[in-house]
Amino acid sequence: EECDRAIPWSQVGNRSQLTEGGSMRIEIDVLGKPDAAVGFDGVAVNPGYFGCGYRQSAGNIGDFVSYGFHVPNGAGQQFLLDICHARDHNRGIYAIFADNKEATSRIDGYGPALMPNQIDTVDLGFLADGEHTIEIQMVGKNTDADGQYGQISSHLVIRSA
């Protein structure tokens, strides 16, 4: 599955959301300015694979990027995060945090060769109505990886489970 930027959500800044029949989807465009970033290019965005664009980290443990988002009243529920990223020989392991609480699984960005636009899903747990923060942080690498760079492509999708 490739990252698809042609999703018809109504834009609110660089955040968009759709609520339909109790299900919810929030799209965060990583090409928009993040709320906070260390090591990840906070303003500049690189041209991406298949026209998506991406954010690249500096290759250090602790590099992170974070985005705020809003869960509307009455929409609190179990949410998943779909993260579009590139696997490669020098990619590290991402930890995902929702409101400073680490998700139960991590994403290993290692691949023997460049594989752009890979999509992995992480369970964020229950998120109540209101404001939230999602953070993606580089926490290490597996033994086969040459480095611990992070590369987040196109957009993040937070959706009801």
Coordinates of N, CA, C and O in Angstrom, one line a residue:
E1 N 0.8 -1.2 0.0 CA 0.0 0.0 0.0 C 0.9 1.2 0.0 O 1.8 1.3 0.8
E2 N 0.6 2.2 -0.9 CA 1.3 3.4 -1.0 C 0.7 4.5 -0.2 O -0.5 4.5 0.1
C3 N 1.4 5.5 0.3 CA 0.8 6.6 0.9 C 0.0 7.4 -0.1 O 0.4 7.6 -1.2
D4 N -1.2 7.7 0.3 CA -2.1 8.4 -0.6 C -2.5 9.7 0.0 O -3.2 9.8 1.0
R5 N -2.1 10.8 -0.7 CA -2.4 12.1 -0.2 C -3.7 12.7 -0.7 O -4.1 13.7 -0.4
A6 N -4.3 11.9 -1.6 CA -5.6 12.4 -2.2 C -6.8 11.9 -1.4 O -7.7 11.3 -1.9
I7 N -6.8 12.2 -0.1 CA -7.9 11.7 0.8 C -8.8 12.9 1.0 O -8.3 14.0 1.4
P8 N -10.1 12.8 0.8 CA -11.0 14.0 0.9 C -11.5 14.4 2.3 O -12.6 14.2 2.6
W9 N -10.5 14.8 3.1 CA -10.9 15.3 4.5 C -11.0 16.8 4.4 O -10.3 17.5 3.7
S10 N -11.9 17.4 5.2 CA -11.9 18.8 5.3 C -10.8 19.3 6.1 O -10.6 18.9 7.2
Q11 N -10.0 20.2 5.6 CA -8.7 20.6 6.2 C -9.0 21.6 7.3 O -9.8 22.5 7.2
V12 N -8.3 21.5 8.4 CA -8.3 22.4 9.5 C -6.8 22.6 9.9 O -6.2 21.9 10.6
G13 N -6.2 23.7 9.3 CA -4.8 23.8 9.4 C -4.1 22.6 8.7 O -4.5 22.3 7.6
N14 N -3.2 21.9 9.4 CA -2.6 20.7 8.8 C -3.2 19.5 9.5 O -2.7 18.4 9.4
R15 N -4.4 19.7 10.1 CA -5.1 18.5 10.7 C -6.4 18.4 10.0 O -7.0 19.4 9.7
S16 N -6.9 17.2 9.8 CA -8.2 17.0 9.2 C -8.9 15.9 9.9 O -8.2 15.0 10.4
Q17 N -10.2 15.9 9.9 CA -10.9 14.8 10.5 C -12.2 14.5 9.9 O -12.8 15.4 9.2
L18 N -12.7 13.3 10.0 CA -14.0 12.9 9.5 C -14.6 12.0 10.6 O -14.0 11.1 11.1
T19 N -15.8 12.3 10.9 CA -16.6 11.5 11.8 C -17.8 10.9 11.1 O -18.5 11.7 10.5
E20 N -18.0 9.6 11.1 CA -19.1 9.1 10.3 C -19.5 7.8 11.0 O -18.8 6.9 11.2
G21 N -20.8 7.8 11.5 CA -21.3 6.6 12.1 C -20.6 6.1 13.3 O -20.4 4.9 13.5
G22 N -20.0 7.1 14.1 CA -19.3 6.7 15.3 C -17.8 6.4 15.0 O -17.0 6.3 16.0
S23 N -17.4 6.2 13.8 CA -16.0 5.9 13.5 C -15.3 7.3 13.2 O -16.0 8.3 12.9
M24 N -14.0 7.4 13.4 CA -13.4 8.6 13.3 C -12.0 8.4 12.7 O -11.3 7.4 12.9
R25 N -11.6 9.4 11.9 CA -10.3 9.4 11.2 C -9.7 10.8 11.3 O -10.4 11.7 10.9
I26 N -8.5 10.9 11.8 CA -7.8 12.2 11.9 C -6.6 12.0 11.1 O -5.8 11.1 11.3
E27 N -6.4 12.9 10.1 CA -5.2 12.9 9.3 C -4.3 14.0 9.7 O -4.7 15.2 9.8
I28 N -3.0 13.7 9.9 CA -2.0 14.8 10.3 C -1.0 14.8 9.1 O -0.3 13.8 8.8
D29 N -0.9 15.9 8.4 CA 0.0 16.0 7.3 C 1.4 16.4 7.8 O 1.6 17.4 8.4
V30 N 2.3 15.4 7.7 CA 3.7 15.7 8.2 C 4.4 16.8 7.4 O 5.4 17.3 7.9
L31 N 3.8 17.2 6.3 CA 4.4 18.3 5.6 C 4.1 19.6 6.2 O 4.7 20.6 6.0
G32 N 3.0 19.6 7.0 CA 2.7 20.8 7.8 C 3.7 20.9 9.0 O 4.4 19.9 9.4
K33 N 3.8 22.1 9.6 CA 4.8 22.3 10.7 C 4.4 21.5 11.9 O 3.3 21.5 12.4
P34 N 5.3 20.7 12.5 CA 5.0 19.9 13.7 C 4.9 20.9 14.9 O 5.4 22.0 14.8
D35 N 4.3 20.4 15.9 CA 4.2 21.2 17.2 C 5.5 21.2 17.9 O 5.8 22.2 18.6
A36 N 6.3 20.2 17.8 CA 7.6 20.1 18.4 C 8.5 19.1 17.6 O 8.0 18.2 17.0
A37 N 9.8 19.3 17.6 CA 10.7 18.4 16.9 C 12.1 18.6 17.4 O 12.5 19.7 17.6
V38 N 12.8 17.5 17.7 CA 14.2 17.5 18.0 C 14.9 16.5 17.1 O 14.5 15.3 17.1
G39 N 15.8 16.9 16.3 CA 16.5 16.0 15.4 C 15.8 15.8 14.1 O 16.4 15.7 13.0
F40 N 14.4 15.8 14.1 CA 13.7 15.7 12.9 C 13.6 17.1 12.3 O 13.5 18.1 13.0
D41 N 13.7 17.3 11.0 CA 13.7 18.6 10.4 C 12.3 19.2 10.6 O 11.3 18.8 10.2
G42 N 12.3 20.2 11.5 CA 11.1 20.8 12.0 C 10.4 21.7 11.0 O 9.2 21.9 11.1
V43 N 11.1 22.3 10.1 CA 10.4 23.2 9.1 C 10.6 22.7 7.7 O 9.7 22.6 6.9
A44 N 11.8 22.4 7.3 CA 12.1 21.9 5.9 C 11.5 20.5 5.7 O 11.4 19.7 6.6
V45 N 11.0 20.3 4.5 CA 10.4 19.0 4.2 C 11.1 18.6 2.9 O 11.3 19.3 2.0
N46 N 11.5 17.3 2.9 CA 12.2 16.8 1.7 C 11.2 16.3 0.7 O 10.1 15.8 1.0
P47 N 11.5 16.4 -0.6 CA 10.6 15.9 -1.6 C 10.5 14.4 -1.4 O 11.5 13.8 -1.0
G48 N 9.4 13.8 -1.6 CA 9.2 12.4 -1.2 C 9.1 11.5 -2.3 O 9.0 11.8 -3.5
Y49 N 9.0 10.2 -2.0 CA 8.7 9.2 -2.9 C 7.3 9.2 -3.4 O 6.4 9.5 -2.6
F50 N 7.0 9.1 -4.7 CA 5.7 9.1 -5.2 C 5.0 10.5 -4.9 O 3.8 10.5 -4.8
G51 N 5.8 11.5 -4.7 CA 5.2 12.8 -4.5 C 4.7 13.1 -3.1 O 4.0 14.1 -2.9
C52 N 5.0 12.2 -2.2 CA 4.4 12.4 -0.8 C 5.1 13.4 0.0 O 4.5 14.1 0.8
G53 N 6.4 13.4 0.0 CA 7.2 14.2 0.9 C 7.5 13.5 2.2 O 6.8 12.5 2.5
Y54 N 8.5 13.9 2.9 CA 8.8 13.1 4.2 C 9.6 14.0 5.1 O 10.2 15.0 4.7
R55 N 9.7 13.6 6.4 CA 10.6 14.2 7.4 C 11.6 13.3 7.7 O 11.4 12.1 8.0
Q56 N 12.9 13.7 7.8 CA 14.0 12.9 8.1 C 14.6 13.3 9.4 O 14.7 14.5 9.7
S57 N 15.0 12.3 10.2 CA 15.7 12.6 11.5 C 17.2 12.8 11.3 O 17.7 12.4 10.3
A58 N 17.8 13.3 12.3 CA 19.3 13.5 12.3 C 20.1 12.2 12.6 O 21.3 12.2 12.5
G59 N 19.4 11.1 12.9 CA 20.1 9.8 13.2 C 20.5 9.6 14.6 O 21.3 8.8 14.8
N60 N 19.9 10.3 15.5 CA 20.3 10.2 16.9 C 19.1 9.6 17.7 O 18.0 9.9 17.5
I61 N 19.5 8.8 18.7 CA 18.5 8.3 19.7 C 18.0 9.5 20.4 O 18.7 10.4 20.8
G62 N 16.7 9.6 20.5 CA 16.0 10.7 21.2 C 15.4 11.7 20.2 O 14.6 12.5 20.6
D63 N 15.8 11.6 18.9 CA 15.1 12.5 17.9 C 13.6 12.2 17.9 O 13.2 11.0 18.1
F64 N 12.8 13.2 17.9 CA 11.4 13.0 17.9 C 10.7 14.1 17.1 O 11.2 15.2 16.8
V65 N 9.5 13.8 16.8 CA 8.6 14.8 16.2 C 7.2 14.6 16.8 O 6.8 13.5 17.1
S66 N 6.5 15.7 17.1 CA 5.1 15.5 17.7 C 4.1 16.5 17.1 O 4.5 17.5 16.6
Y67 N 2.9 16.0 17.2 CA 1.8 16.7 16.6 C 0.6 16.7 17.6 O 0.3 15.6 18.2
G68 N -0.1 17.8 17.7 CA -1.3 17.8 18.5 C -2.5 17.5 17.6 O -2.5 17.8 16.4
F69 N -3.6 17.0 18.2 CA -4.8 16.7 17.5 C -6.0 16.7 18.5 O -5.8 16.7 19.7
H70 N -7.2 16.8 18.0 CA -8.4 16.9 18.8 C -9.3 15.8 18.6 O -9.6 15.5 17.4
V71 N -9.8 15.2 19.6 CA -10.9 14.2 19.5 C -12.2 14.9 20.0 O -12.3 15.4 21.1
P72 N -13.2 15.1 19.0 CA -14.4 15.8 19.4 C -15.2 15.2 20.5 O -15.1 14.0 20.8
N73 N -16.0 16.0 21.1 CA -16.9 15.6 22.1 C -17.7 14.4 21.7 O -18.3 14.4 20.6
G74 N -17.8 13.3 22.5 CA -18.6 12.1 22.2 C -17.9 11.1 21.3 O -18.4 10.1 21.0
A75 N -16.6 11.4 20.9 CA -15.9 10.5 20.0 C -14.8 9.8 20.7 O -14.0 9.1 20.0
G76 N -14.6 9.9 22.0 CA -13.6 9.1 22.7 C -13.8 7.6 22.5 O -14.9 7.1 22.7
Q77 N -12.7 7.0 22.2 CA -12.7 5.5 21.9 C -11.3 5.0 21.7 O -10.3 5.7 21.8
Q78 N -11.2 3.7 21.4 CA -9.9 3.1 21.1 C -9.5 3.6 19.7 O -10.2 3.6 18.7
F79 N -8.2 4.0 19.6 CA -7.6 4.5 18.4 C -6.4 3.8 18.0 O -5.6 3.3 18.8
L80 N -6.2 3.7 16.6 CA -5.0 3.2 16.0 C -4.2 4.3 15.3 O -4.9 5.2 14.8
L81 N -2.9 4.1 15.2 CA -2.1 5.1 14.4 C -1.6 4.3 13.2 O -0.9 3.2 13.4
D82 N -1.8 4.8 12.0 CA -1.2 4.3 10.8 C 0.0 5.2 10.4 O -0.3 6.4 10.3
I83 N 1.2 4.7 10.4 CA 2.3 5.6 10.1 C 3.0 5.1 8.8 O 3.2 3.9 8.6
C84 N 3.2 6.1 7.9 CA 3.8 5.8 6.6 C 5.2 6.2 6.7 O 5.5 7.3 7.1
H85 N 6.1 5.3 6.4 CA 7.6 5.6 6.6 C 8.4 4.7 5.6 O 7.8 3.9 4.9
A86 N 9.7 5.0 5.5 CA 10.5 4.3 4.7 C 11.4 3.3 5.5 O 12.0 3.7 6.5
R87 N 11.5 2.1 5.0 CA 12.4 1.1 5.6 C 13.7 1.2 4.8 O 13.7 1.4 3.6
D88 N 14.8 1.0 5.4 CA 16.1 0.9 4.7 C 17.2 0.4 5.7 O 16.9 0.1 6.9
H89 N 18.4 0.2 5.2 CA 19.5 -0.4 5.9 C 19.9 0.4 7.1 O 20.5 -0.1 8.1
N90 N 19.6 1.7 7.1 CA 20.1 2.6 8.2 C 18.9 3.2 9.0 O 19.1 4.3 9.6
R91 N 17.8 2.5 9.0 CA 16.7 3.0 9.8 C 16.6 2.4 11.1 O 16.9 1.2 11.3
G92 N 16.1 3.2 12.1 CA 16.0 2.7 13.5 C 14.7 2.3 13.9 O 13.8 2.0 13.1
I93 N 14.5 2.2 15.2 CA 13.2 1.7 15.8 C 12.5 2.9 16.4 O 13.1 3.7 17.1
Y94 N 11.2 3.1 16.1 CA 10.4 4.1 16.5 C 9.6 3.7 17.7 O 9.0 2.6 17.7
A95 N 9.5 4.5 18.7 CA 8.5 4.4 19.8 C 7.5 5.4 19.6 O 7.8 6.5 19.2
I96 N 6.2 5.0 19.8 CA 5.1 5.9 19.5 C 4.4 6.2 20.9 O 4.2 5.3 21.7
F97 N 4.2 7.5 21.2 CA 3.6 8.0 22.4 C 2.3 8.7 22.1 O 2.3 9.6 21.2
A98 N 1.3 8.4 22.9 CA 0.1 9.2 22.8 C -0.1 9.8 24.2 O -0.1 9.1 25.2
D99 N 0.0 11.1 24.3 CA -0.1 11.8 25.6 C 1.0 11.3 26.6 O 0.7 11.0 27.7
N100 N 2.2 11.2 26.1 CA 3.3 10.7 26.9 C 3.3 9.3 27.4 O 4.1 8.8 28.2
K101 N 2.3 8.5 26.9 CA 2.2 7.1 27.2 C 2.6 6.3 26.0 O 2.0 6.4 25.0
E102 N 3.6 5.4 26.2 CA 4.1 4.6 25.0 C 3.1 3.6 24.6 O 2.5 2.9 25.5
A103 N 2.9 3.5 23.3 CA 2.1 2.4 22.7 C 2.7 1.0 23.1 O 3.9 0.9 23.4
T104 N 1.9 0.0 23.0 CA 2.3 -1.3 23.4 C 3.3 -2.0 22.4 O 4.0 -2.9 22.7
S105 N 3.4 -1.4 21.2 CA 4.4 -2.0 20.2 C 5.2 -0.8 19.6 O 4.8 0.3 19.6
R106 N 6.4 -1.2 19.1 CA 7.3 -0.3 18.4 C 7.4 -0.6 16.9 O 7.0 -1.7 16.6
I107 N 7.9 0.3 16.2 CA 8.1 0.0 14.7 C 9.5 0.0 14.4 O 10.3 0.9 14.7
D108 N 10.0 -1.1 13.8 CA 11.3 -1.3 13.3 C 11.4 -0.8 11.9 O 10.8 -1.4 11.0
G109 N 12.2 0.2 11.6 CA 12.3 0.8 10.3 C 13.4 0.1 9.4 O 13.6 0.5 8.3
Y110 N 14.0 -0.9 10.0 CA 15.1 -1.6 9.2 C 14.5 -2.4 8.0 O 13.5 -3.0 8.1
G111 N 15.2 -2.3 6.9 CA 15.0 -3.1 5.7 C 16.3 -3.3 5.0 O 17.2 -2.4 5.1
P112 N 16.5 -4.4 4.3 CA 17.8 -4.6 3.7 C 18.1 -3.7 2.5 O 19.2 -3.5 2.1
A113 N 17.0 -3.1 2.0 CA 17.2 -2.1 0.9 C 16.0 -1.1 1.1 O 15.1 -1.3 1.9
L114 N 16.1 0.0 0.3 CA 15.1 1.1 0.5 C 13.7 0.5 0.1 O 13.5 0.0 -1.0
M115 N 12.8 0.7 1.0 CA 11.4 0.3 0.7 C 10.5 1.5 1.2 O 10.2 1.6 2.3
P116 N 10.3 2.5 0.3 CA 9.5 3.6 0.6 C 8.0 3.3 0.9 O 7.5 2.3 0.4
N117 N 7.4 4.2 1.6 CA 6.0 4.2 1.8 C 5.4 2.9 2.4 O 4.5 2.3 1.9
Q118 N 6.1 2.4 3.4 CA 5.6 1.3 4.2 C 4.6 1.8 5.2 O 4.8 2.8 5.8
I119 N 3.6 1.0 5.5 CA 2.6 1.5 6.5 C 2.5 0.4 7.6 O 2.3 -0.8 7.3
D120 N 2.7 0.9 8.8 CA 2.6 0.1 10.0 C 1.5 0.7 10.9 O 1.3 1.9 10.9
T121 N 0.9 -0.2 11.7 CA -0.2 0.3 12.6 C 0.1 0.0 14.0 O 0.7 -1.1 14.3
V122 N -0.1 1.0 14.9 CA 0.2 0.8 16.3 C -1.1 1.2 17.1 O -1.8 2.1 16.7
D123 N -1.4 0.4 18.1 CA -2.6 0.6 18.9 C -2.3 1.7 19.9 O -1.3 1.6 20.7
L124 N -3.0 2.8 19.9 CA -2.8 4.0 20.8 C -3.6 3.8 22.1 O -3.3 4.6 23.1
G125 N -4.5 2.9 22.2 CA -5.3 2.7 23.4 C -6.5 3.7 23.3 O -6.8 4.3 22.3
F126 N -7.2 3.8 24.4 CA -8.4 4.7 24.5 C -7.9 6.1 24.6 O -7.1 6.5 25.5
L127 N -8.5 7.0 23.8 CA -8.3 8.4 23.9 C -9.6 9.1 24.1 O -10.6 8.9 23.3
A128 N -9.7 9.8 25.2 CA -10.9 10.5 25.6 C -11.1 11.7 24.7 O -10.2 12.2 23.9
D129 N -12.3 12.3 24.8 CA -12.6 13.6 24.1 C -11.6 14.6 24.5 O -11.1 14.6 25.7
G130 N -11.2 15.5 23.6 CA -10.3 16.6 24.0 C -9.0 16.6 23.2 O -8.8 16.0 22.2
E131 N -8.0 17.4 23.7 CA -6.7 17.6 23.0 C -5.8 16.5 23.4 O -5.7 16.0 24.5
H132 N -5.0 16.1 22.4 CA -4.0 15.0 22.6 C -2.7 15.3 21.8 O -2.7 16.2 20.9
T133 N -1.7 14.6 22.1 CA -0.4 14.7 21.4 C 0.1 13.4 21.0 O 0.1 12.4 21.8
I134 N 0.5 13.3 19.8 CA 1.2 12.0 19.3 C 2.7 12.4 19.1 O 3.0 13.4 18.5
E135 N 3.5 11.5 19.6 CA 5.0 11.7 19.4 C 5.6 10.5 18.8 O 5.3 9.4 19.3
I136 N 6.5 10.7 17.9 CA 7.2 9.6 17.3 C 8.7 9.8 17.6 O 9.2 10.9 17.2
Q137 N 9.3 8.9 18.3 CA 10.7 9.1 18.8 C 11.6 7.9 18.4 O 11.2 6.7 18.4
M138 N 12.8 8.3 18.0 CA 13.8 7.2 17.6 C 14.4 6.7 18.9 O 15.0 7.5 19.7
V139 N 14.3 5.4 19.2 CA 14.8 4.8 20.4 C 15.9 3.8 20.3 O 16.4 3.3 21.3
G140 N 16.4 3.5 19.1 CA 17.5 2.6 18.9 C 17.4 2.0 17.5 O 16.8 2.5 16.6
K141 N 18.1 0.8 17.4 CA 18.2 0.1 16.1 C 18.3 -1.3 16.4 O 18.8 -1.8 17.5
N142 N 17.9 -2.1 15.4 CA 18.2 -3.6 15.6 C 19.6 -3.9 15.1 O 20.3 -3.0 14.5
T143 N 20.1 -5.1 15.4 CA 21.5 -5.4 15.2 C 21.9 -5.4 13.7 O 23.1 -5.3 13.4
D144 N 21.0 -5.5 12.8 CA 21.3 -5.5 11.4 C 21.4 -4.1 10.8 O 21.9 -4.0 9.7
A145 N 20.8 -3.1 11.4 CA 20.8 -1.8 10.9 C 22.1 -1.1 11.0 O 22.9 -1.3 12.0
D146 N 22.4 -0.3 10.0 CA 23.6 0.5 10.0 C 23.5 1.9 10.7 O 24.5 2.6 10.9
G147 N 22.3 2.2 11.1 CA 22.1 3.5 11.7 C 20.7 3.5 12.4 O 20.0 2.5 12.5
Q148 N 20.3 4.7 12.8 CA 19.0 4.8 13.5 C 18.3 6.1 13.0 O 17.8 6.9 13.8
Y149 N 18.4 6.3 11.7 CA 17.6 7.4 11.1 C 16.1 7.1 11.1 O 15.8 5.9 11.0
G150 N 15.3 8.1 11.1 CA 13.9 8.0 11.0 C 13.5 8.7 9.7 O 14.0 9.8 9.4
Q151 N 12.5 8.2 9.0 CA 11.9 8.9 7.9 C 10.4 8.7 7.8 O 10.0 7.6 7.6
I152 N 9.7 9.7 8.2 CA 8.2 9.6 8.2 C 7.7 10.3 6.9 O 8.0 11.4 6.6
S153 N 6.9 9.5 6.2 CA 6.4 10.0 4.9 C 5.0 10.5 4.9 O 4.1 9.9 5.6
S154 N 4.7 11.5 4.2 CA 3.4 12.0 3.8 C 2.5 12.4 5.0 O 2.4 13.5 5.4
H155 N 1.8 11.4 5.6 CA 0.9 11.7 6.7 C 0.7 10.6 7.7 O 1.1 9.5 7.4
L156 N 0.2 11.0 8.8 CA -0.1 10.0 9.9 C -1.7 10.0 9.9 O -2.3 11.0 9.8
V157 N -2.2 8.8 10.1 CA -3.6 8.6 10.2 C -3.9 8.0 11.6 O -3.4 7.0 11.9
I158 N -4.7 8.7 12.4 CA -5.2 8.2 13.6 C -6.7 7.9 13.4 O -7.5 8.7 13.0
R159 N -7.0 6.6 13.6 CA -8.4 6.2 13.3 C -9.0 5.3 14.4 O -8.2 4.7 15.1
S160 N -10.3 5.3 14.5 CA -10.9 4.4 15.5 C -10.6 3.0 15.2 O -10.5 2.6 14.0
A161 N -10.5 2.2 16.2 CA -10.2 0.8 16.1 C -11.4 0.0 15.6 O -12.5 0.3 15.8

